[in-house]
Coordinates of C-alpha atoms and ligand atoms in Angstrom, one line a residue:
M1137 CA -30.4 4.1 91.9
G1138 CA -28.0 3.1 89.0
H1139 CA -29.1 -0.5 89.3
S1140 CA -29.2 -2.2 85.7
V1141 CA -29.3 -5.8 85.2
P1142 CA -26.5 -7.1 82.8
P1143 CA -27.7 -9.4 79.9
L1144 CA -27.0 -13.1 80.1
S1145 CA -24.5 -14.3 77.6
D1146 CA -26.6 -17.4 77.0
K1147 CA -30.3 -16.2 77.3
S1148 CA -31.6 -19.8 77.1
L1149 CA -30.4 -20.2 80.7
L1150 CA -33.4 -18.1 81.8
K1151 CA -36.1 -20.6 82.0
K1152 CA -39.6 -19.8 83.2
Q1153 CA -41.0 -23.2 83.6
C1154 CA -40.6 -26.3 85.6
Y1155 CA -38.4 -29.2 84.6
V1156 CA -40.1 -32.6 84.9
N1157 CA -39.3 -35.8 83.2
G1158 CA -36.7 -34.0 80.9
E1159 CA -39.2 -31.5 79.7
W1160 CA -40.1 -27.9 80.4
I1161 CA -43.7 -27.6 81.6
S1162 CA -46.1 -25.1 83.1
A1163 CA -48.3 -26.0 86.2
K1164 CA -51.4 -28.0 85.1
S1165 CA -53.6 -25.2 86.6
G1166 CA -51.7 -22.7 84.3
K1167 CA -51.2 -20.5 87.5
T1168 CA -47.9 -18.6 87.9
F1169 CA -46.3 -16.5 90.6
E1170 CA -44.1 -13.5 90.3
V1171 CA -40.3 -13.3 91.2
T1172 CA -39.0 -9.9 92.0
D1173 CA -35.6 -8.3 92.2
P1174 CA -35.0 -7.6 95.9
A1175 CA -32.8 -4.6 95.0
T1176 CA -35.5 -2.9 92.9
G1177 CA -38.7 -4.6 93.6
E1178 CA -39.2 -5.0 89.9
V1179 CA -40.7 -8.3 88.5
I1180 CA -38.0 -10.5 86.9
G1181 CA -40.6 -13.0 85.5
T1182 CA -43.0 -15.6 86.6
M1183 CA -42.8 -19.2 87.5
P1184 CA -45.4 -22.1 87.6
E1185 CA -47.4 -22.3 90.9
C1186 CA -47.3 -26.0 91.1
D1187 CA -49.7 -27.9 93.3
R1188 CA -50.3 -31.4 94.5
A1189 CA -50.9 -32.9 91.0
D1190 CA -47.8 -31.3 89.6
T1191 CA -45.7 -32.6 92.3
E1192 CA -47.2 -36.0 92.2
A1193 CA -46.3 -36.0 88.4
A1194 CA -42.8 -35.0 89.3
I1195 CA -42.7 -37.8 91.9
T1196 CA -43.9 -40.3 89.3
A1197 CA -41.3 -39.3 86.8
A1198 CA -38.5 -39.7 89.5
A1199 CA -40.0 -43.1 90.4
K1200 CA -40.1 -44.3 86.8
A1201 CA -36.4 -43.1 86.2
L1202 CA -35.1 -45.0 89.3
P1203 CA -34.9 -48.6 88.2
S1204 CA -32.5 -47.9 85.4
F1205 CA -30.6 -45.0 87.2
R1206 CA -29.9 -47.0 90.3
K1207 CA -28.3 -49.8 88.0
T1208 CA -25.8 -47.3 86.5
T1209 CA -22.3 -47.7 87.9
G1210 CA -20.8 -45.2 90.2
R1211 CA -18.3 -44.4 87.4
E1212 CA -21.1 -43.6 84.9
R1213 CA -22.9 -41.5 87.5
A1214 CA -19.4 -39.8 88.2
R1215 CA -19.0 -38.7 84.5
M1216 CA -22.5 -37.2 84.6
L1217 CA -21.9 -35.1 87.7
R1218 CA -18.3 -34.1 86.4
K1219 CA -20.1 -32.9 83.1
W1220 CA -22.6 -30.9 85.1
Y1221 CA -19.8 -29.5 87.2
Q1222 CA -17.9 -28.3 84.1
L1223 CA -21.0 -26.8 82.6
M1224 CA -21.6 -24.8 85.7
I1225 CA -18.0 -23.5 85.5
D1226 CA -18.4 -22.7 81.8
N1227 CA -21.5 -20.7 82.6
A1228 CA -20.4 -19.3 85.8
N1229 CA -20.9 -15.6 84.8
D1230 CA -24.5 -16.2 83.8
L1231 CA -25.3 -18.4 86.7
A1232 CA -23.9 -15.6 89.0
K1233 CA -25.9 -12.8 87.3
L1234 CA -29.1 -14.8 87.9
I1235 CA -28.2 -15.3 91.6
T1236 CA -27.7 -11.6 91.9
W1237 CA -30.9 -10.8 90.2
E1238 CA -33.1 -12.8 92.2
N1239 CA -31.2 -13.0 95.5
G1240 CA -29.5 -9.6 95.6
K1241 CA -26.1 -10.6 96.8
P1242 CA -23.1 -8.7 95.1
L1243 CA -22.0 -10.2 91.9
A1244 CA -18.4 -11.2 93.3
D1245 CA -20.2 -13.2 96.0
A1246 CA -22.6 -14.7 93.4
K1247 CA -19.6 -15.8 91.5
G1248 CA -18.0 -17.2 94.6
E1249 CA -21.3 -19.1 95.3
V1250 CA -21.2 -20.5 91.9
T1251 CA -17.9 -22.0 92.4
Y1252 CA -18.8 -23.3 95.8
A1253 CA -21.9 -24.8 94.4
A1254 CA -20.1 -26.5 91.4
N1255 CA -17.6 -28.0 93.8
F1256 CA -20.3 -30.1 95.4
F1257 CA -20.8 -31.8 92.0
E1258 CA -17.0 -32.2 91.6
W1259 CA -16.7 -33.6 95.1
F1260 CA -19.5 -36.1 94.8
S1261 CA -18.4 -37.2 91.3
E1262 CA -15.3 -38.4 93.1
E1263 CA -17.5 -40.0 95.8
A1264 CA -19.7 -41.8 93.4
P1265 CA -17.4 -44.7 92.4
R1266 CA -16.4 -45.2 96.1
V1267 CA -19.6 -46.3 97.8
Y1268 CA -18.2 -49.3 99.6
G1269 CA -19.9 -52.1 101.6
S1270 CA -18.1 -54.3 104.0
T1271 CA -17.4 -58.0 104.8
I1272 CA -18.1 -58.9 108.3
P1273 CA -16.8 -62.0 110.2
A1274 CA -20.0 -64.0 111.1
S1275 CA -20.7 -65.3 114.7
V1276 CA -22.4 -68.3 113.2
A1277 CA -20.2 -70.9 111.7
G1278 CA -20.8 -71.6 108.0
N1279 CA -22.3 -68.1 107.6
R1280 CA -20.7 -65.4 105.4
V1281 CA -21.8 -61.7 106.0
F1282 CA -21.4 -58.7 103.8
T1283 CA -23.1 -55.5 103.2
I1284 CA -23.8 -53.4 100.3
K1285 CA -25.0 -49.7 100.1
E1286 CA -28.0 -49.1 97.9
P1287 CA -29.6 -45.9 96.9
V1288 CA -32.4 -44.9 99.2
G1289 CA -34.9 -44.3 96.3
V1290 CA -36.8 -41.2 95.3
C1291 CA -35.6 -38.1 97.2
G1292 CA -37.5 -34.9 98.0
L1293 CA -35.2 -32.0 98.3
I1294 CA -36.4 -28.6 99.7
T1295 CA -34.0 -25.6 99.8
P1296 CA -33.9 -21.9 100.8
W1297 CA -33.2 -18.7 98.7
N1298 CA -30.1 -17.6 100.6
F1299 CA -27.8 -19.8 98.4
P1300 CA -29.9 -20.4 95.3
A1301 CA -27.4 -22.7 93.7
A1302 CA -25.3 -24.2 96.5
M1303 CA -28.0 -25.5 98.7
I1304 CA -29.5 -27.3 95.7
T1305 CA -26.1 -28.9 94.5
R1306 CA -25.1 -29.9 98.0
K1307 CA -28.1 -32.2 97.9
I1308 CA -28.4 -33.3 94.5
G1309 CA -24.6 -34.1 94.2
P1310 CA -24.7 -36.9 96.9
A1311 CA -28.3 -38.0 95.7
L1312 CA -27.2 -38.6 92.2
A1313 CA -23.8 -40.1 93.2
A1314 CA -25.6 -42.6 95.3
G1315 CA -28.0 -43.7 92.3
C1316 CA -31.0 -41.8 93.7
T1317 CA -33.5 -39.8 91.6
V1318 CA -35.0 -36.5 93.0
V1319 CA -37.9 -34.0 93.1
A1320 CA -36.5 -30.6 94.1
K1321 CA -38.7 -27.7 95.3
S1322 CA -36.9 -24.7 94.4
P1323 CA -37.3 -21.6 96.7
G1324 CA -40.1 -19.4 95.6
E1325 CA -37.9 -16.3 95.9
T1326 CA -35.0 -17.8 93.7
P1327 CA -36.3 -20.4 91.2
F1328 CA -34.5 -19.0 88.2
T1329 CA -30.9 -20.1 89.3
A1330 CA -32.4 -23.7 90.0
A1331 CA -34.0 -23.6 86.6
A1332 CA -30.8 -22.7 85.0
L1333 CA -29.1 -25.6 86.9
A1334 CA -31.9 -27.9 85.4
E1335 CA -31.2 -26.7 81.9
L1336 CA -27.4 -27.5 82.5
A1337 CA -28.4 -30.9 83.7
H1338 CA -30.3 -31.5 80.6
R1339 CA -27.2 -30.5 78.5
A1340 CA -25.0 -32.7 80.7
G1341 CA -27.1 -35.7 79.7
I1342 CA -28.6 -36.5 83.0
P1343 CA -31.3 -39.0 82.0
K1344 CA -34.8 -37.9 81.9
G1345 CA -36.8 -38.1 85.3
V1346 CA -33.6 -38.4 87.3
I1347 CA -33.9 -34.7 88.4
N1348 CA -37.2 -32.9 88.5
F1349 CA -37.6 -29.3 89.6
V1350 CA -41.1 -28.1 90.9
T1351 CA -41.7 -24.4 91.8
A1352 CA -44.2 -22.7 94.0
L1353 CA -44.7 -19.7 96.2
K1354 CA -48.2 -19.6 97.7
N1355 CA -48.6 -23.4 97.2
T1356 CA -45.3 -24.2 99.0
P1357 CA -47.0 -25.9 102.0
E1358 CA -49.1 -28.1 99.6
V1359 CA -46.1 -29.1 97.6
G1360 CA -44.2 -29.8 100.8
E1361 CA -47.0 -31.9 102.2
T1362 CA -47.3 -33.8 98.8
I1363 CA -43.6 -34.7 99.0
T1364 CA -43.5 -35.6 102.7
S1365 CA -46.6 -37.7 102.8
S1366 CA -45.8 -39.6 99.4
K1367 CA -45.1 -43.3 99.9
T1368 CA -43.0 -43.2 96.8
V1369 CA -40.5 -40.6 98.3
K1370 CA -38.2 -42.4 100.7
K1371 CA -36.0 -39.6 101.8
V1372 CA -36.4 -35.8 102.4
S1373 CA -33.6 -33.5 102.8
F1374 CA -34.6 -30.0 103.9
T1375 CA -32.6 -26.7 104.5
G1376 CA -34.4 -23.9 106.1
S1377 CA -35.9 -22.7 109.3
T1378 CA -36.4 -24.8 112.4
G1379 CA -40.1 -24.2 112.5
V1380 CA -40.6 -25.6 109.0
G1381 CA -38.1 -28.4 109.7
K1382 CA -40.3 -29.5 112.6
L1383 CA -43.5 -29.4 110.4
L1384 CA -41.9 -31.4 107.7
M1385 CA -40.7 -33.9 110.2
K1386 CA -44.2 -34.5 111.5
Q1387 CA -45.4 -34.8 108.0
S1388 CA -42.9 -37.4 107.2
A1389 CA -43.7 -39.6 110.3
D1390 CA -46.6 -41.5 108.6
T1391 CA -44.3 -42.9 106.0
L1392 CA -41.1 -43.1 108.2
K1393 CA -38.8 -41.5 105.7
K1394 CA -35.1 -41.1 106.0
L1395 CA -34.5 -37.4 106.8
S1396 CA -31.9 -34.8 106.8
F1397 CA -32.5 -31.3 108.3
E1398 CA -30.1 -28.4 108.0
L1399 CA -32.0 -25.8 110.1
G1400 CA -31.7 -22.4 111.7
G1401 CA -28.7 -21.3 113.8
N1402 CA -27.8 -18.7 116.3
A1403 CA -24.0 -18.9 116.0
P1404 CA -22.0 -17.7 119.1
F1405 CA -18.8 -15.9 118.1
I1406 CA -16.3 -15.6 121.0
V1407 CA -13.3 -13.4 121.1
F1408 CA -11.0 -14.2 124.0
D1409 CA -8.5 -11.6 125.5
D1410 CA -5.5 -13.7 124.0
A1411 CA -6.9 -13.6 120.5
D1412 CA -5.1 -11.8 117.7
M1413 CA -7.2 -8.6 117.2
E1414 CA -6.8 -8.3 113.5
T1415 CA -7.5 -11.9 112.8
A1416 CA -10.6 -11.8 115.2
V1417 CA -12.0 -8.7 113.6
A1418 CA -11.6 -10.0 110.1
G1419 CA -13.3 -13.3 111.1
A1420 CA -16.2 -11.4 112.6
I1421 CA -16.6 -9.2 109.5
A1422 CA -16.5 -12.3 107.3
S1423 CA -18.9 -14.4 109.4
K1424 CA -21.5 -11.8 110.5
F1425 CA -21.8 -9.8 107.2
R1426 CA -21.5 -12.7 104.6
S1427 CA -24.6 -12.3 102.4
S1428 CA -25.7 -9.4 104.5
G1429 CA -26.1 -11.6 107.5
Q1430 CA -28.3 -14.0 105.7
T1431 CA -26.6 -17.4 106.3
C1432 CA -27.4 -19.9 108.8
V1433 CA -23.8 -20.0 110.0
C1434 CA -23.5 -16.1 110.2
A1435 CA -22.2 -14.9 113.8
N1436 CA -25.4 -14.0 115.7
R1437 CA -24.0 -13.3 119.1
I1438 CA -20.6 -11.8 119.4
Y1439 CA -19.1 -12.2 122.7
V1440 CA -15.9 -10.2 123.5
Q1441 CA -13.9 -10.7 126.6
S1442 CA -13.9 -7.6 128.8
G1443 CA -10.2 -6.9 128.6
I1444 CA -10.4 -6.1 124.8
Y1445 CA -14.1 -5.4 124.5
D1446 CA -13.7 -1.6 123.9
E1447 CA -10.8 -1.9 121.4
F1448 CA -12.6 -4.7 119.5
A1449 CA -15.8 -2.5 119.2
K1450 CA -13.8 0.3 117.8
V1451 CA -11.8 -1.6 115.3
F1452 CA -14.8 -3.7 114.2
T1453 CA -16.9 -0.6 113.8
E1454 CA -14.2 1.1 111.7
K1455 CA -14.1 -1.9 109.3
V1456 CA -18.0 -1.7 109.0
K1457 CA -17.7 2.0 107.9
G1458 CA -15.8 0.8 105.0
F1459 CA -18.8 -1.2 103.5
K1460 CA -20.6 0.0 100.4
V1461 CA -24.4 -1.1 100.4
G1462 CA -26.2 -1.0 97.1
G1463 CA -27.5 -3.1 94.2
G1464 CA -25.6 -6.3 93.6
Y1465 CA -24.4 -5.4 90.1
D1466 CA -23.2 -2.0 91.0
Q1467 CA -19.3 -1.4 91.1
G1468 CA -17.7 -1.6 94.3
V1469 CA -20.8 -2.7 96.3
T1470 CA -19.8 -5.1 99.2
H1471 CA -23.3 -5.6 100.6
G1472 CA -26.7 -6.1 98.9
P1473 CA -30.3 -5.9 99.9
L1474 CA -32.2 -8.3 102.2
I1475 CA -34.4 -10.9 100.4
H1476 CA -37.8 -9.3 101.3
D1477 CA -39.7 -6.8 103.6
R1478 CA -40.3 -9.5 106.3
A1479 CA -36.5 -9.9 106.6
V1480 CA -36.2 -6.1 106.9
S1481 CA -38.9 -6.0 109.6
K1482 CA -37.1 -8.7 111.6
V1483 CA -33.9 -6.9 111.7
E1484 CA -35.6 -3.6 112.5
S1485 CA -37.3 -5.3 115.4
H1486 CA -34.1 -6.7 116.9
V1487 CA -32.5 -3.3 116.5
E1488 CA -35.3 -1.5 118.3
D1489 CA -35.6 -4.2 121.0
A1490 CA -31.8 -3.8 121.7
V1491 CA -31.9 -0.1 121.9
K1492 CA -35.0 -0.1 124.2
K1493 CA -33.0 -2.4 126.6
G1494 CA -29.9 -0.3 126.7
G1495 CA -27.8 -1.3 123.6
Q1496 CA -25.9 1.5 122.0
V1497 CA -25.7 1.7 118.2
L1498 CA -22.2 2.4 117.1
I1499 CA -23.0 2.4 113.4
G1500 CA -26.1 1.9 111.3
G1501 CA -29.3 0.9 112.8
Q1502 CA -31.6 2.3 110.0
K1503 CA -33.5 1.3 106.8
M1504 CA -32.1 2.8 103.6
P1505 CA -35.1 3.9 101.7
D1506 CA -33.0 5.9 99.3
L1507 CA -31.5 2.6 98.0
G1508 CA -34.9 0.7 98.1
S1509 CA -37.2 -0.9 100.5
N1510 CA -35.2 -4.0 101.2
F1511 CA -31.9 -2.3 102.3
F1512 CA -30.7 -2.0 105.9
Q1513 CA -27.6 -0.3 107.1
P1514 CA -24.9 -2.6 108.3
T1515 CA -25.2 -2.3 112.2
V1516 CA -23.0 -2.7 115.2
I1517 CA -24.6 -2.5 118.7
R1518 CA -22.7 -2.6 121.9
D1519 CA -23.8 -3.3 125.5
M1520 CA -25.8 -6.2 124.4
T1521 CA -27.4 -8.3 127.2
A1522 CA -29.0 -11.8 127.5
S1523 CA -32.5 -10.3 127.9
M1524 CA -32.5 -8.8 124.3
Q1525 CA -34.4 -10.5 121.4
L1526 CA -31.1 -11.1 119.4
A1527 CA -29.6 -13.1 122.1
H1528 CA -32.4 -15.6 121.7
E1529 CA -33.3 -15.5 117.9
E1530 CA -31.2 -15.7 114.8
T1531 CA -31.4 -12.1 113.2
F1532 CA -30.6 -13.3 109.7
G1533 CA -29.5 -9.8 108.8
P1534 CA -26.7 -7.4 109.1
V1535 CA -26.7 -6.6 112.8
A1536 CA -23.8 -7.3 114.9
G1537 CA -24.6 -7.4 118.6
L1538 CA -21.5 -7.1 120.8
F1539 CA -21.8 -8.9 124.3
K1540 CA -19.3 -8.4 127.1
F1541 CA -18.0 -11.6 129.1
D1542 CA -15.5 -12.2 131.9
T1543 CA -14.6 -15.8 132.0
E1544 CA -14.3 -18.8 129.7
A1545 CA -16.8 -20.7 131.8
D1546 CA -19.3 -18.0 131.7
V1547 CA -19.0 -17.6 128.0
V1548 CA -19.4 -21.3 127.1
K1549 CA -22.5 -21.3 129.3
L1550 CA -24.0 -18.3 127.5
A1551 CA -23.0 -19.8 124.1
N1552 CA -24.6 -23.0 124.9
Q1553 CA -28.0 -21.6 126.2
A1554 CA -29.5 -21.6 122.7
D1555 CA -31.9 -24.2 121.7
V1556 CA -30.1 -24.5 118.4
G1557 CA -26.6 -25.5 117.6
L1558 CA -25.4 -25.0 114.2
A1559 CA -22.0 -23.3 114.0
G1560 CA -19.9 -21.6 116.7
Y1561 CA -16.6 -19.7 116.4
F1562 CA -13.8 -18.5 118.9
F1563 CA -10.6 -16.7 118.6
S1564 CA -7.7 -17.6 120.9
R1565 CA -4.0 -18.4 120.7
D1566 CA -4.0 -20.7 123.6
I1567 CA -3.9 -24.3 122.3
Q1568 CA -5.3 -25.9 125.5
R1569 CA -8.1 -23.5 125.4
V1570 CA -8.7 -24.3 121.7
Y1571 CA -9.3 -28.0 122.5
R1572 CA -11.3 -27.2 125.7
V1573 CA -13.7 -24.7 124.1
A1574 CA -14.0 -26.6 120.8
E1575 CA -15.2 -29.6 122.8
A1576 CA -17.4 -27.6 125.2
L1577 CA -19.5 -25.9 122.5
E1578 CA -22.8 -27.4 121.8
V1579 CA -22.8 -27.0 118.0
G1580 CA -22.2 -29.2 114.8
M1581 CA -19.3 -27.0 113.3
V1582 CA -16.6 -24.9 115.2
G1583 CA -14.4 -22.3 113.4
V1584 CA -11.3 -21.6 115.5
N1585 CA -9.4 -18.3 114.4
T1586 CA -11.6 -18.2 111.3
G1587 CA -15.0 -17.0 110.5
L1588 CA -15.4 -19.0 107.3
I1589 CA -16.0 -22.8 107.7
S1590 CA -17.9 -23.8 104.6
D1591 CA -16.2 -26.3 102.3
P1592 CA -17.5 -29.2 100.2
A1593 CA -14.9 -31.3 101.8
A1594 CA -16.0 -30.7 105.5
P1595 CA -19.2 -32.1 107.2
F1596 CA -21.8 -29.4 107.3
G1597 CA -24.6 -29.8 109.9
G1598 CA -25.9 -29.1 113.4
V1599 CA -27.1 -30.5 116.7
K1600 CA -30.0 -29.6 118.9
E1601 CA -32.8 -27.9 117.0
S1602 CA -30.4 -27.1 114.1
G1603 CA -31.4 -30.5 112.7
F1604 CA -29.3 -33.6 112.0
G1605 CA -27.6 -35.2 109.1
R1606 CA -24.3 -34.0 107.4
E1607 CA -23.8 -32.5 104.0
G1608 CA -20.8 -32.4 101.9
S1609 CA -17.6 -34.3 102.9
M1610 CA -17.2 -38.1 103.1
L1611 CA -20.3 -38.2 105.1
G1612 CA -22.7 -36.6 102.7
I1613 CA -23.4 -39.6 100.6
E1614 CA -24.4 -41.7 103.5
E1615 CA -27.6 -39.6 103.8
Y1616 CA -28.7 -41.1 100.5
V1617 CA -27.9 -44.7 100.8
V1618 CA -29.2 -47.6 102.8
T1619 CA -27.0 -50.5 104.1
K1620 CA -28.2 -53.8 103.0
M1621 CA -26.7 -56.8 104.8
V1622 CA -26.6 -60.3 103.1
T1623 CA -26.0 -63.4 105.1
L1624 CA -24.8 -66.4 103.0
G1625 CA -25.3 -69.6 104.7
G1626 CA -24.0 -73.2 104.2
N1627 CA -20.3 -72.3 103.8
G1628 CA -17.3 -73.7 105.6
Q1629 CA -17.6 -77.2 103.9
P1630 CA -14.3 -79.0 103.2
L1631 CA -12.9 -78.7 99.7
Q1632 CA -14.6 -81.2 97.3
G1633 CA -12.2 -84.1 96.7
S1634 CA -10.5 -83.7 100.0
S1635 CA -10.4 -86.8 102.3
Ligands
LIG433 N1 -28.7 -25.1 108.3 C1 -28.5 -24.7 107.1 O1 -27.8 -25.1 106.3 C2 -29.4 -23.5 106.6 C3 -29.1 -23.0 105.5 C4 -29.9 -21.9 105.0 C5 -30.9 -21.4 105.8 N2 -31.1 -21.9 106.9 C6 -32.2 -21.5 107.7 O2 -33.4 -21.0 107.1 C7 -33.9 -19.9 107.6 C8 -34.0 -18.8 106.5 O3 -34.6 -19.3 105.4 P1 -36.2 -19.2 105.2 O4 -36.8 -18.1 106.1 O5 -36.4 -19.0 103.7 O6 -36.6 -20.6 105.8 P2 -38.0 -21.3 105.5 O7 -38.0 -22.4 106.3 O8 -39.2 -20.4 105.7 O9 -37.9 -21.7 103.9 C9 -36.9 -22.6 103.5 C10 -37.4 -23.3 102.3 O10 -38.6 -24.1 102.7 C11 -39.7 -23.8 102.0 N3 -40.8 -24.0 102.8 C12 -41.4 -23.0 103.7 N4 -42.5 -23.6 104.3 C13 -42.7 -24.8 103.8 C14 -43.6 -25.8 104.0 N5 -44.6 -25.7 104.8 N6 -43.4 -27.0 103.3 C15 -42.3 -27.2 102.5 N7 -41.5 -26.2 102.2 C16 -41.6 -25.1 102.8 C17 -39.5 -22.5 101.4 O11 -40.3 -22.3 100.2 C18 -38.1 -22.5 101.1 O12 -37.9 -23.1 99.8 C19 -33.0 -19.5 108.7 O13 -33.6 -20.0 109.9 C20 -31.9 -20.2 108.4 O14 -30.9 -20.4 109.5 C21 -30.5 -23.0 107.3
LIG434 O1 -26.9 -20.7 104.9 C1 -26.5 -21.8 104.9 C2 -25.4 -22.4 104.3 C3 -24.2 -21.7 104.3 C4 -22.9 -22.3 103.8 O2 -23.0 -23.4 103.2 O3 -21.8 -21.8 104.1

């Protein structure tokens, strides 16, 4: 197989415990779970299987740290985040090795993720000193009204495995910038990257109790329930599937928490006859096959207008032929394994269903047992129809389904038929169509003539059952503050001494 794991330059970044109240600890029960390399199936190591008691201890630590941390100035918090950012950049190679090890993505992609992730700390270090309130002209004579923005309090953060670093920094960055303290539940599949981030936070001098990481695999629902039902936790931010998002929202209802949910997508990717073919194919490759199709903003339904459908299918398939699938550390590998066997089964079932209903496989379509049990060939299927599973469900894998359409009105209707609305993409050189279609798509983010839209400066989030709240950008910090209004009465008296 030729897959060997390069050693870390700084071995102390591989932590196998939770980080709570500034200390590395095991679960009180002593239980652990195994984390495996998705490329080889080999065990990387174990992590504590935290339960309710461990999670409550982390919440208590965050609550204890809150009163002094919220009093720090924005400028002080900016310096902490900046230091953490710099430590991520300084240790980027080791962080990337950890990401590849537990997530499987090729090392070059993992390095890209580290930069992307660190940039959220840089961005929010710049936002921290700029959390402005406002002064408001009162309706009542003699009153003066102003607002201040205060940290919401202890935050519970739950993130997925597909971006083991970036999904965490995108939440912790604004939380700390706002003056909140956090309990983060790192993904069971990829806890080591999170632990390395905690180690770097420690080195950056983030005060004890401000960030706390708990880990769990089997106990994940128990940890989630403890966070969502806690009266101490005032905010939950979750990135993951729509199903789990709905559950967490129900669990949070009794304590009426502030919530942000970045949930599943089913992105339409539309190529109009007037698109530049090369740009559209490059955009589709980038959007569909990023992280082997395992991102929430990956193109899921590729709609191509009838006049260029055959040509697009041909050029797109040629590009896919150039991919090299393999272990993430291996030279020249462009695409790694899927995260686990459940992901492979879902991909397989989408392909089988499409073929059964008349889809024609142009390339791929099979598992790759010679490489390992989690590998699946990058796949292109043409003649897709609305009755197929892939049309309704996010594949979250390397399968590109090509649908043919005739008119702009038809394709917008098809695109909007999904219950979810995270990202949508289209390619066109007609400026009026650009405005028309961008406005008509029921999604939170639109890529026009590009397949890559992720940027710490741009608001990330969805509509419909893709959730609510925005991450990154000038909006990200709003999710972690509450506005307090102050009315000061008895003003408007004449100056003392005036007659
Ligand atoms: N919108 C976004 O920004 C975004 C980003 C990444 C992934 N996703 C979505 O996530 C899905 C893929 O990831 P997944 O299969 O790991 O999702 P998932 O919802 O199963 O898991 C996501 C995270 O939630 C945790 N989790 C699972 N059940 C839980 C529970 N009962 N209580 C508390 N935590 C729980 C998991 O451990 C993991 O850390 C896709 O639908 C994808 O679109 C969305
Ligand atoms: O998978 C979800 C997040 C992807 C991104 O931030 O680009």
